[in-house]
PDB file of C-alpha atoms in Angstrom:
ATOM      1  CA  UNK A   1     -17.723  50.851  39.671  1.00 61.00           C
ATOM      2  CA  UNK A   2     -13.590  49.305  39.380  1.00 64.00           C
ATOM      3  CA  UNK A   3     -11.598  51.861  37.806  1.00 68.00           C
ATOM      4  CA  UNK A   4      -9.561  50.235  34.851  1.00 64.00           C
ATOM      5  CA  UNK A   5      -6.647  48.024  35.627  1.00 67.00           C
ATOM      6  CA  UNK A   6      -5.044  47.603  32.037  1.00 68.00           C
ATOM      7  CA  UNK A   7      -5.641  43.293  32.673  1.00 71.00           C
ATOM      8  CA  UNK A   8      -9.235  42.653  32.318  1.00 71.00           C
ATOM      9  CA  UNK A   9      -9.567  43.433  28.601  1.00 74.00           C
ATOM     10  CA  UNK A  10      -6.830  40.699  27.649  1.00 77.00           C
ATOM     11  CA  UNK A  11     -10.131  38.635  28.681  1.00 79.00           C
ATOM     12  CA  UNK A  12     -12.054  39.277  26.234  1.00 85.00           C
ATOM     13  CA  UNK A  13     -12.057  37.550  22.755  1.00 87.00           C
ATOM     14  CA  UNK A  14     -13.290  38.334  19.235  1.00 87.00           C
ATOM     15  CA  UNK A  15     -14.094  35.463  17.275  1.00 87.00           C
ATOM     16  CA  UNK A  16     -15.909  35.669  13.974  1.00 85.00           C
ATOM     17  CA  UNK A  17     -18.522  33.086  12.919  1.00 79.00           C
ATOM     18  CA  UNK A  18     -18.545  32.217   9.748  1.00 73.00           C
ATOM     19  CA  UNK A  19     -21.727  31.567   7.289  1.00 63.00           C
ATOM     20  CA  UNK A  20     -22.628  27.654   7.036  1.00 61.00           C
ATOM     21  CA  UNK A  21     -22.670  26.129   4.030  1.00 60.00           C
ATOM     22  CA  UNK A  22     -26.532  26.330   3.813  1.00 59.00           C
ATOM     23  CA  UNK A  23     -26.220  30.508   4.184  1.00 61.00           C
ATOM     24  CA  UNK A  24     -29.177  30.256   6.429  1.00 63.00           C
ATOM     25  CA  UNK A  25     -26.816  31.843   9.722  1.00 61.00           C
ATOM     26  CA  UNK A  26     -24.917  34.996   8.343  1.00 64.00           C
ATOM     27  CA  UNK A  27     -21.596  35.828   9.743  1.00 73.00           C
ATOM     28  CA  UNK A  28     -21.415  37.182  13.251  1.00 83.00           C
ATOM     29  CA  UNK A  29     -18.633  38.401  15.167  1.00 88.00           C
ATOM     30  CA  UNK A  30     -18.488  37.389  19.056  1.00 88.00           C
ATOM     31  CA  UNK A  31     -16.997  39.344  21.906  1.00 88.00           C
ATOM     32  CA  UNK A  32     -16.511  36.820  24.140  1.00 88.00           C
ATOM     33  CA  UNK A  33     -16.376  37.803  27.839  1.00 83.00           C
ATOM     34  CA  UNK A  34     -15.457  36.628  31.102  1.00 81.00           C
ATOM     35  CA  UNK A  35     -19.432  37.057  32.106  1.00 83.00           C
ATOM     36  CA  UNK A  36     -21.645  37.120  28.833  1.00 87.00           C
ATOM     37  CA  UNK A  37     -20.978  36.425  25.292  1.00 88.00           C
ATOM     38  CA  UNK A  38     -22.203  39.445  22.807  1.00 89.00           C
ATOM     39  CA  UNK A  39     -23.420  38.172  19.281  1.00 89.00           C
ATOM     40  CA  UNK A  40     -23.541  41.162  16.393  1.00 90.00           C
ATOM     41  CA  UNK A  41     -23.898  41.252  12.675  1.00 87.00           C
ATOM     42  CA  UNK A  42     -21.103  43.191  10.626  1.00 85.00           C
ATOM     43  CA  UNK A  43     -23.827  46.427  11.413  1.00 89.00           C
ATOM     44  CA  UNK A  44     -23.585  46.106  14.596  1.00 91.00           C
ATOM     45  CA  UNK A  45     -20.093  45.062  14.931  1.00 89.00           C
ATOM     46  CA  UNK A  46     -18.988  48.649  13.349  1.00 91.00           C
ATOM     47  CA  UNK A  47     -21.816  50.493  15.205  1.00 94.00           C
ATOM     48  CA  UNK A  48     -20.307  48.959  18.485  1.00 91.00           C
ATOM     49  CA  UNK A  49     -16.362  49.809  17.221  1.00 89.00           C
ATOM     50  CA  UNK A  50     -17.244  53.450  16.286  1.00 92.00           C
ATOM     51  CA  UNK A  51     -18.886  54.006  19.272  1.00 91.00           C
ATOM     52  CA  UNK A  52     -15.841  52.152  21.330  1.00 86.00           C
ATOM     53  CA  UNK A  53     -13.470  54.431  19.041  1.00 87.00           C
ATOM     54  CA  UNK A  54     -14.988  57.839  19.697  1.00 87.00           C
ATOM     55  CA  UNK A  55     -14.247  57.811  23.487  1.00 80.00           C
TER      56      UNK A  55
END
C-alpha cells in the first residue's frame, strides 16, 4: 500500500461524454487514470461520489 502524497490525484481526469446525435450511447462520465480508464452512467457517477464523499 503508498500512503497518500497529495500529487497523484492531480492525475486523474473527469471528462464527460456526451450523447451522439443518434442517442444510441447515453452520456457517461470518465475518470481517467494514470493506469485504467473508469466509464459510469450519471447512476453510477453519484453512487461512486457519495461513496468517495462519505469517507
Amino acid at each position: 500500500m503508498t500512503n497518500y502524497d497529495g500529487k497523484w490525484i492531480d492525475s486523474f481526469e473527469v471528462v464527460v461524454i456526451h450523447e451522439n446525435k443518434h442517442k444510441r450511447i447515453p452520456s457517461r462520465v470518465m475518470l481517467r487514470t494514470p493506469c485504467i480508464d473508469y466509464c459510469f452512467n450519471k447512476e453510477q457517477w453519484m453512487e461512486f461520489k457519495e461513496k468517495v464523499n462519505s469517507v
